[in-house]
Amino acid sequence: MKPPLTDLPIPTADKGFYSGFSVNVTVVSKIIISVLVVWCIFWPVQAGATLGAWNSVILNNFAAWYIWVVALFVIVCLGLAAWPPGGRILLGKPGDRPEFSNFSWFSMMFGAGIGVGMLTWAVAEPVAHFQNNPSVIQGLTTGGSADNIRTAYVWSFLHWGVGAWACYAIIGLALAFFAYRRGLPLTIRSALTPLFGKALSGTLGHIIDIVAVVATILGVAQTLGFGVDQFVAGLTRIGIGGLVHPDGATDAAGASIAGSVNFIGIIVALAFIMGASTLSALSGVGKGIKWLSNINMVLSIVLLGFFILFGATWFGATALVVGLFDYLLALPYLSFNVYRSDGVEGSEAFLLAQWQGWWPVFYWAWWIAFAPFVGLFLARISKGRTIREFVLGAMLVPGLMCCVWFSWAGGTAIDLELNGGASGVIFDAANGDKIFAMTEFMLAPIAQALAWGMAVLIVVLLMTFLVTSADSAVLIVNTINAAGDEGPKARPHILFWGAALALVVGGLLLSGGTSAIQTAMVIGALPFSLVMVLMCFALIKAIYNDVRREAKGVPTTYDEIAGEATT
């Protein structure tokens, strides 16, 4: 057997404004994002209508694709970790050791990978599924009743469990493998070298990296869009007014928009979030991002501890244990099941297919669009770990942490509504406001100051999650544009992508709220999902061949190959 490919030259500019960057990838990515921003800001109605039409086409024709590819990612990740010779392979050269402690490693994974969305949906999603899910549609359980609690948690755990983290892990594993064992550039195209070889130095590789950059911006925009809604809800709760539409406000079509974020709220939230994240990005991974990640992990533990100790303690514990049992039993079926519409609006088949488009398909698209950013970030912080350690640490531990959050945060909300006399205070609040409504209901009767203080803590935690996600995304986009160079990037490019991300979120919010961001993200995730499928086969081929090479004494890492060539 021959040694593997350890050289993938990617042309970069050697002088000028784009010095050190791949001009083809950087310029085309900037043009695509700029066109999207201009379209959404200056023609918001047309943009919203067009995005909605495209979204319908994708959901009608590619729902099964999204469901099945995520199942593939789970199988590949667990299979590689369980395979004895493959799982022992080090993501690096012999003797490499992890750069970050386990606590910082978990903190950065959790903060960048899922923190913002989890803070919104840990309460909102169990509540939503408690009120409606496929079992309710089929008449097997009753929405809003105790017999629907277990089903609600099955779907919540499905969306935030191993499937979500498998999307991240497959990219992180592939990039870490090829960057730190092969010495290839830390960029998306490198993960496909077993399939396409040096052809990735040219146009094919540029296209792959451009697709990854666009998917990253749209995936992070989805997270920040939810974050802006919740951040403004929190600011309103602590007494900062003028950021939401007043009672009685309507849009151009006459629909009520009372309580939703207004233009001033969008500007204030994005200016604050992106300003802080850009400053953090300028400081790099080892400083600002690491410290922010540690801070938000500590605050998360404090907030979660509050729900465990003072919320529905027994309800949450039961939801976690029983929910995990039900989830693991249902996982094989739910990973492959696709609801097919019969085309009759209002029929059971139609409603099931519609619900699956709203929830599982949306989530799988979100995780796929978010995957190039989180995956590359995971690779960046995981050098020196084995494949088995990486998969277990990057897939199972964060997934379990999400289940813990959903059990006690969402469980407290459901228990307060069923048994605590909340009487719709939590259920009727907007998704981003549910966690604030719940903590205020719990603490205001004791002392209003406590309720206000808890709202401040949640706002600070949300802020650190948002900043961690945004600044990590800016650094990752620059790494892809710089042909995998992890070193310092030119400040103007960091500032550009920070501003571009803010404008994408703002433009899409103006053209149709978070639903417009959701639609753009689902569209952007589709081409990148194909890249991820190819990445699975490339990774399996590479690891299988490395196991064979090691058995025959053929070098497998770039330093071994270089040393053999020298001798």
Short mmCIF file of N, CA, C and O in Angstrom, two decimals, residues 156-257:
data_model
loop_
_atom_site.label_atom_id
_atom_site.label_comp_id
_atom_site.label_asym_id
_atom_site.label_seq_id
_atom_site.Cartn_x
_atom_site.Cartn_y
_atom_site.Cartn_z
N SER A 156 -38.54 15.62 21.89
CA SER A 156 -37.56 16.63 22.31
C SER A 156 -36.16 16.04 22.33
O SER A 156 -35.21 16.66 21.84
N PHE A 157 -36.02 14.84 22.87
CA PHE A 157 -34.70 14.20 22.93
C PHE A 157 -34.22 13.81 21.53
O PHE A 157 -33.02 13.85 21.26
N LEU A 158 -35.16 13.42 20.66
CA LEU A 158 -34.77 13.07 19.30
C LEU A 158 -34.09 14.26 18.61
O LEU A 158 -33.04 14.12 17.97
N HIS A 159 -34.69 15.43 18.74
CA HIS A 159 -34.20 16.61 18.01
C HIS A 159 -32.89 17.16 18.55
O HIS A 159 -32.15 17.82 17.82
N TRP A 160 -32.61 16.91 19.83
CA TRP A 160 -31.42 17.49 20.44
C TRP A 160 -30.43 16.45 20.95
O TRP A 160 -29.45 16.79 21.61
N GLY A 161 -30.66 15.20 20.62
CA GLY A 161 -29.81 14.12 21.11
C GLY A 161 -28.70 13.75 20.15
O GLY A 161 -28.03 14.61 19.56
N VAL A 162 -28.51 12.45 19.95
CA VAL A 162 -27.35 11.98 19.19
C VAL A 162 -27.40 12.41 17.72
O VAL A 162 -26.35 12.59 17.09
N GLY A 163 -28.60 12.59 17.15
CA GLY A 163 -28.68 13.00 15.76
C GLY A 163 -28.05 14.36 15.53
O GLY A 163 -27.29 14.57 14.57
N ALA A 164 -28.37 15.32 16.41
CA ALA A 164 -27.81 16.66 16.28
C ALA A 164 -26.30 16.63 16.36
O ALA A 164 -25.58 17.20 15.53
N TRP A 165 -25.79 15.93 17.37
CA TRP A 165 -24.35 15.95 17.59
C TRP A 165 -23.59 15.06 16.63
O TRP A 165 -22.39 15.24 16.42
N ALA A 166 -24.27 14.10 16.00
CA ALA A 166 -23.62 13.30 14.96
C ALA A 166 -23.30 14.17 13.75
O ALA A 166 -22.28 13.97 13.08
N CYS A 167 -24.18 15.13 13.44
CA CYS A 167 -23.92 16.05 12.33
C CYS A 167 -22.63 16.83 12.58
O CYS A 167 -21.81 17.03 11.67
N TYR A 168 -22.45 17.28 13.82
CA TYR A 168 -21.23 18.01 14.16
C TYR A 168 -20.03 17.08 14.20
O TYR A 168 -18.94 17.42 13.74
N ALA A 169 -20.22 15.91 14.80
CA ALA A 169 -19.10 15.00 15.03
C ALA A 169 -18.52 14.47 13.74
O ALA A 169 -17.30 14.30 13.63
N ILE A 170 -19.36 14.22 12.74
CA ILE A 170 -18.84 13.64 11.50
C ILE A 170 -17.89 14.61 10.81
O ILE A 170 -16.85 14.22 10.27
N ILE A 171 -18.22 15.91 10.84
CA ILE A 171 -17.33 16.90 10.23
C ILE A 171 -16.11 17.13 11.10
O ILE A 171 -14.97 17.20 10.61
N GLY A 172 -16.32 17.29 12.40
CA GLY A 172 -15.19 17.50 13.29
C GLY A 172 -14.19 16.36 13.22
O GLY A 172 -12.97 16.57 13.18
N LEU A 173 -14.70 15.13 13.19
CA LEU A 173 -13.84 13.96 13.13
C LEU A 173 -13.06 13.94 11.81
O LEU A 173 -11.84 13.71 11.80
N ALA A 174 -13.74 14.18 10.71
CA ALA A 174 -13.08 14.15 9.40
C ALA A 174 -12.01 15.23 9.30
O ALA A 174 -10.88 14.97 8.85
N LEU A 175 -12.33 16.44 9.72
CA LEU A 175 -11.37 17.53 9.58
C LEU A 175 -10.17 17.34 10.51
O LEU A 175 -9.02 17.60 10.12
N ALA A 176 -10.43 16.90 11.75
CA ALA A 176 -9.32 16.66 12.67
C ALA A 176 -8.43 15.53 12.14
O ALA A 176 -7.19 15.60 12.24
N PHE A 177 -9.03 14.51 11.58
CA PHE A 177 -8.27 13.38 11.04
C PHE A 177 -7.34 13.83 9.92
O PHE A 177 -6.13 13.54 9.94
N PHE A 178 -7.88 14.56 8.96
CA PHE A 178 -7.07 14.92 7.79
C PHE A 178 -6.13 16.09 8.07
O PHE A 178 -5.08 16.20 7.45
N ALA A 179 -6.49 16.96 8.99
CA ALA A 179 -5.62 18.09 9.30
C ALA A 179 -4.46 17.66 10.19
O ALA A 179 -3.31 18.07 9.95
N TYR A 180 -4.73 16.85 11.20
CA TYR A 180 -3.70 16.57 12.21
C TYR A 180 -2.98 15.26 11.99
O TYR A 180 -1.92 15.03 12.59
N ARG A 181 -3.52 14.38 11.16
CA ARG A 181 -2.78 13.17 10.79
C ARG A 181 -2.12 13.32 9.42
O ARG A 181 -1.00 12.86 9.22
N ARG A 182 -2.82 13.95 8.51
CA ARG A 182 -2.29 14.08 7.15
C ARG A 182 -1.54 15.40 6.93
O ARG A 182 -0.85 15.56 5.94
N GLY A 183 -1.77 16.38 7.81
CA GLY A 183 -1.14 17.68 7.61
C GLY A 183 -1.80 18.49 6.52
O GLY A 183 -1.21 19.43 5.98
N LEU A 184 -3.06 18.15 6.18
CA LEU A 184 -3.78 18.88 5.14
C LEU A 184 -4.40 20.15 5.73
O LEU A 184 -4.56 20.27 6.95
N PRO A 185 -4.77 21.11 4.88
CA PRO A 185 -5.37 22.35 5.39
C PRO A 185 -6.65 22.08 6.19
O PRO A 185 -7.43 21.18 5.85
N LEU A 186 -6.85 22.85 7.26
CA LEU A 186 -8.05 22.68 8.10
C LEU A 186 -9.22 23.39 7.44
O LEU A 186 -9.70 24.43 7.88
N THR A 187 -9.69 22.78 6.36
CA THR A 187 -10.83 23.32 5.63
C THR A 187 -11.64 22.17 5.06
O THR A 187 -11.14 21.04 4.97
N ILE A 188 -12.88 22.45 4.68
CA ILE A 188 -13.84 21.38 4.38
C ILE A 188 -13.36 20.46 3.25
O ILE A 188 -13.52 19.24 3.31
N ARG A 189 -12.75 21.02 2.23
CA ARG A 189 -12.37 20.21 1.08
C ARG A 189 -11.38 19.09 1.44
O ARG A 189 -11.37 18.04 0.78
N SER A 190 -10.56 19.31 2.46
CA SER A 190 -9.55 18.31 2.82
C SER A 190 -10.17 16.97 3.20
O SER A 190 -9.55 15.92 3.01
N ALA A 191 -11.39 17.00 3.74
CA ALA A 191 -12.04 15.77 4.20
C ALA A 191 -12.48 14.88 3.04
O ALA A 191 -12.90 13.74 3.28
N LEU A 192 -12.40 15.36 1.81
CA LEU A 192 -12.82 14.57 0.65
C LEU A 192 -11.65 14.07 -0.17
O LEU A 192 -11.83 13.52 -1.27
N THR A 193 -10.42 14.24 0.32
CA THR A 193 -9.25 13.83 -0.47
C THR A 193 -9.21 12.34 -0.79
O THR A 193 -8.71 11.98 -1.87
N PRO A 194 -9.71 11.44 0.08
CA PRO A 194 -9.69 10.02 -0.33
C PRO A 194 -10.54 9.74 -1.57
O PRO A 194 -10.34 8.72 -2.25
N LEU A 195 -11.49 10.62 -1.86
CA LEU A 195 -12.37 10.41 -3.02
C LEU A 195 -11.90 11.17 -4.26
O LEU A 195 -12.00 10.66 -5.37
N PHE A 196 -11.38 12.39 -4.07
CA PHE A 196 -11.08 13.24 -5.23
C PHE A 196 -9.62 13.65 -5.34
O PHE A 196 -9.22 14.24 -6.34
N GLY A 197 -8.82 13.35 -4.34
CA GLY A 197 -7.39 13.61 -4.42
C GLY A 197 -7.05 15.07 -4.66
O GLY A 197 -7.70 15.99 -4.15
N LYS A 198 -6.01 15.28 -5.48
CA LYS A 198 -5.51 16.64 -5.70
C LYS A 198 -6.42 17.50 -6.57
O LYS A 198 -6.16 18.69 -6.73
N ALA A 199 -7.47 16.90 -7.12
CA ALA A 199 -8.44 17.70 -7.87
C ALA A 199 -9.09 18.76 -6.97
O ALA A 199 -9.61 19.77 -7.46
N LEU A 200 -9.04 18.54 -5.65
CA LEU A 200 -9.64 19.48 -4.71
C LEU A 200 -8.83 20.77 -4.57
O LEU A 200 -9.28 21.70 -3.91
N SER A 201 -7.65 20.81 -5.16
CA SER A 201 -6.88 22.07 -5.15
C SER A 201 -7.51 23.12 -6.05
O SER A 201 -7.23 24.31 -5.90
N GLY A 202 -8.35 22.69 -6.98
CA GLY A 202 -8.91 23.61 -7.97
C GLY A 202 -10.36 23.96 -7.74
O GLY A 202 -10.82 24.10 -6.60
N THR A 203 -11.10 24.06 -8.85
CA THR A 203 -12.47 24.57 -8.82
C THR A 203 -13.39 23.73 -7.94
O THR A 203 -14.21 24.26 -7.20
N LEU A 204 -13.26 22.41 -7.99
CA LEU A 204 -14.12 21.54 -7.18
C LEU A 204 -13.96 21.86 -5.69
O LEU A 204 -14.94 21.99 -4.96
N GLY A 205 -12.72 22.01 -5.26
CA GLY A 205 -12.48 22.35 -3.86
C GLY A 205 -13.01 23.72 -3.49
O GLY A 205 -13.53 23.92 -2.38
N HIS A 206 -12.87 24.68 -4.41
CA HIS A 206 -13.40 26.03 -4.14
C HIS A 206 -14.91 25.98 -3.94
O HIS A 206 -15.44 26.63 -3.02
N ILE A 207 -15.61 25.24 -4.79
CA ILE A 207 -17.06 25.14 -4.68
C ILE A 207 -17.46 24.54 -3.34
O ILE A 207 -18.39 25.03 -2.67
N ILE A 208 -16.77 23.49 -2.92
CA ILE A 208 -17.09 22.84 -1.64
C ILE A 208 -16.92 23.82 -0.49
O ILE A 208 -17.78 23.91 0.41
N ASP A 209 -15.83 24.57 -0.48
CA ASP A 209 -15.61 25.53 0.61
C ASP A 209 -16.60 26.69 0.57
O ASP A 209 -17.02 27.18 1.62
N ILE A 210 -16.99 27.12 -0.62
CA ILE A 210 -18.00 28.20 -0.73
C ILE A 210 -19.34 27.73 -0.17
O ILE A 210 -20.01 28.45 0.58
N VAL A 211 -19.74 26.50 -0.53
CA VAL A 211 -20.99 25.94 0.00
C VAL A 211 -20.93 25.88 1.53
O VAL A 211 -21.91 26.19 2.22
N ALA A 212 -19.76 25.52 2.06
CA ALA A 212 -19.61 25.44 3.52
C ALA A 212 -19.72 26.81 4.17
O ALA A 212 -20.35 26.97 5.22
N VAL A 213 -19.12 27.83 3.56
CA VAL A 213 -19.18 29.19 4.13
C VAL A 213 -20.62 29.70 4.14
O VAL A 213 -21.10 30.23 5.15
N VAL A 214 -21.33 29.54 3.02
CA VAL A 214 -22.71 30.02 2.94
C VAL A 214 -23.60 29.26 3.93
O VAL A 214 -24.42 29.87 4.64
N ALA A 215 -23.44 27.94 4.01
CA ALA A 215 -24.23 27.16 4.98
C ALA A 215 -23.93 27.60 6.40
O ALA A 215 -24.84 27.70 7.23
N THR A 216 -22.66 27.89 6.69
CA THR A 216 -22.29 28.33 8.03
C THR A 216 -22.97 29.63 8.40
O THR A 216 -23.54 29.78 9.49
N ILE A 217 -22.91 30.61 7.50
CA ILE A 217 -23.52 31.91 7.78
C ILE A 217 -25.03 31.76 8.01
O ILE A 217 -25.60 32.34 8.94
N LEU A 218 -25.69 30.94 7.19
CA LEU A 218 -27.15 30.77 7.34
C LEU A 218 -27.49 29.96 8.58
O LEU A 218 -28.49 30.24 9.26
N GLY A 219 -26.69 28.94 8.88
CA GLY A 219 -26.95 28.16 10.08
C GLY A 219 -26.77 28.97 11.35
O GLY A 219 -27.59 28.89 12.28
N VAL A 220 -25.71 29.77 11.42
CA VAL A 220 -25.49 30.61 12.58
C VAL A 220 -26.54 31.72 12.64
O VAL A 220 -26.99 32.12 13.72
N ALA A 221 -26.97 32.21 11.46
CA ALA A 221 -28.02 33.24 11.43
C ALA A 221 -29.30 32.71 12.06
O ALA A 221 -30.02 33.45 12.74
N GLN A 222 -29.61 31.42 11.83
CA GLN A 222 -30.80 30.82 12.46
C GLN A 222 -30.70 30.88 13.98
O GLN A 222 -31.63 31.28 14.67
N THR A 223 -29.53 30.49 14.49
CA THR A 223 -29.32 30.51 15.94
C THR A 223 -29.40 31.93 16.49
O THR A 223 -30.03 32.19 17.52
N LEU A 224 -28.75 32.87 15.80
CA LEU A 224 -28.77 34.25 16.27
C LEU A 224 -30.16 34.87 16.16
O LEU A 224 -30.53 35.72 16.96
N GLY A 225 -30.93 34.43 15.16
CA GLY A 225 -32.29 34.95 15.03
C GLY A 225 -33.14 34.58 16.24
O GLY A 225 -33.85 35.42 16.80
N PHE A 226 -33.07 33.31 16.64
CA PHE A 226 -33.75 32.91 17.88
C PHE A 226 -33.19 33.68 19.07
O PHE A 226 -33.93 34.10 19.97
N GLY A 227 -31.87 33.85 19.07
CA GLY A 227 -31.23 34.55 20.18
C GLY A 227 -31.64 35.99 20.31
O GLY A 227 -31.83 36.50 21.42
N VAL A 228 -31.80 36.67 19.16
CA VAL A 228 -32.24 38.07 19.19
C VAL A 228 -33.63 38.17 19.80
O VAL A 228 -33.90 39.05 20.65
N ASP A 229 -34.54 37.29 19.39
CA ASP A 229 -35.89 37.29 19.96
C ASP A 229 -35.84 37.12 21.48
O ASP A 229 -36.50 37.86 22.23
N GLN A 230 -35.05 36.16 21.93
CA GLN A 230 -35.01 35.89 23.38
C GLN A 230 -34.24 36.97 24.13
O GLN A 230 -34.61 37.34 25.25
N PHE A 231 -33.19 37.50 23.52
CA PHE A 231 -32.40 38.55 24.16
C PHE A 231 -33.26 39.79 24.39
O PHE A 231 -33.24 40.40 25.47
N VAL A 232 -34.05 40.17 23.38
CA VAL A 232 -34.93 41.33 23.51
C VAL A 232 -36.03 41.05 24.53
O VAL A 232 -36.40 41.93 25.32
N ALA A 233 -36.54 39.82 24.54
CA ALA A 233 -37.55 39.46 25.55
C ALA A 233 -36.98 39.62 26.95
O ALA A 233 -37.65 40.12 27.86
N GLY A 234 -35.71 39.22 27.12
CA GLY A 234 -35.07 39.35 28.42
C GLY A 234 -34.84 40.81 28.80
O GLY A 234 -35.08 41.21 29.95
N LEU A 235 -34.39 41.62 27.84
CA LEU A 235 -34.18 43.05 28.12
C LEU A 235 -35.50 43.71 28.51
O LEU A 235 -35.54 44.57 29.40
N THR A 236 -36.58 43.30 27.85
CA THR A 236 -37.89 43.86 28.18
C THR A 236 -38.30 43.46 29.59
O THR A 236 -38.85 44.27 30.35
N ARG A 237 -38.01 42.20 29.95
CA ARG A 237 -38.36 41.73 31.30
C ARG A 237 -37.61 42.47 32.40
O ARG A 237 -38.13 42.64 33.50
N ILE A 238 -36.38 42.91 32.11
CA ILE A 238 -35.61 43.59 33.16
C ILE A 238 -35.81 45.11 33.12
O ILE A 238 -35.12 45.84 33.83
N GLY A 239 -36.74 45.56 32.25
CA GLY A 239 -37.15 46.96 32.33
C GLY A 239 -36.69 47.86 31.21
O GLY A 239 -36.90 49.08 31.27
N ILE A 240 -36.08 47.34 30.15
CA ILE A 240 -35.67 48.16 29.02
C ILE A 240 -36.78 48.12 27.98
O ILE A 240 -37.04 47.08 27.38
N GLY A 241 -37.43 49.24 27.77
CA GLY A 241 -38.59 49.29 26.89
C GLY A 241 -38.28 49.77 25.49
O GLY A 241 -37.15 50.13 25.16
N GLY A 242 -39.30 49.78 24.65
CA GLY A 242 -39.19 50.30 23.29
C GLY A 242 -38.58 49.35 22.29
O GLY A 242 -38.28 49.76 21.17
N LEU A 243 -38.40 48.07 22.65
CA LEU A 243 -37.74 47.13 21.76
C LEU A 243 -38.70 46.16 21.09
O LEU A 243 -38.28 45.37 20.23
N VAL A 244 -39.98 46.18 21.47
CA VAL A 244 -40.97 45.30 20.87
C VAL A 244 -42.16 46.13 20.40
O VAL A 244 -42.36 47.27 20.83
N HIS A 245 -42.92 45.54 19.50
CA HIS A 245 -44.11 46.24 19.00
C HIS A 245 -45.17 46.32 20.11
O HIS A 245 -45.38 45.35 20.85
N PRO A 246 -45.85 47.46 20.23
CA PRO A 246 -46.85 47.62 21.30
C PRO A 246 -48.12 46.83 21.01
O PRO A 246 -48.32 46.33 19.89
N ASP A 247 -48.98 46.71 22.00
CA ASP A 247 -50.27 46.05 21.81
C ASP A 247 -51.05 46.74 20.71
O ASP A 247 -51.09 47.97 20.61
N GLY A 248 -51.68 45.93 19.85
CA GLY A 248 -52.48 46.47 18.76
C GLY A 248 -51.72 46.67 17.48
O GLY A 248 -52.32 46.98 16.44
N ALA A 249 -50.40 46.51 17.48
CA ALA A 249 -49.60 46.70 16.26
C ALA A 249 -49.88 45.58 15.26
O ALA A 249 -50.06 44.42 15.64
N THR A 250 -49.91 45.92 13.97
CA THR A 250 -50.14 44.94 12.91
C THR A 250 -49.12 45.14 11.80
O THR A 250 -48.54 46.22 11.66
N ASP A 251 -48.94 44.11 10.96
CA ASP A 251 -48.04 44.25 9.82
C ASP A 251 -48.82 44.74 8.60
O ASP A 251 -50.01 45.10 8.71
N ALA A 252 -48.16 44.76 7.42
CA ALA A 252 -48.78 45.29 6.21
C ALA A 252 -50.01 44.49 5.81
O ALA A 252 -50.94 45.02 5.18
N ALA A 253 -50.04 43.20 6.17
CA ALA A 253 -51.19 42.35 5.83
C ALA A 253 -52.28 42.39 6.88
O ALA A 253 -53.31 41.73 6.73
N GLY A 254 -52.08 43.17 7.94
CA GLY A 254 -53.08 43.29 8.99
C GLY A 254 -52.96 42.28 10.10
O GLY A 254 -53.79 42.27 11.01
N ALA A 255 -51.94 41.41 10.06
CA ALA A 255 -51.75 40.41 11.11
C ALA A 255 -51.11 41.07 12.34
O ALA A 255 -50.30 41.98 12.22
N SER A 256 -51.47 40.58 13.50
CA SER A 256 -50.95 41.15 14.73
C SER A 256 -49.46 40.83 14.90
O SER A 256 -49.03 39.70 14.69
N ILE A 257 -48.69 41.85 15.28
CA ILE A 257 -47.27 41.66 15.57
C ILE A 257 -46.95 42.19 16.96
O ILE A 257 -45.79 42.45 17.30
#
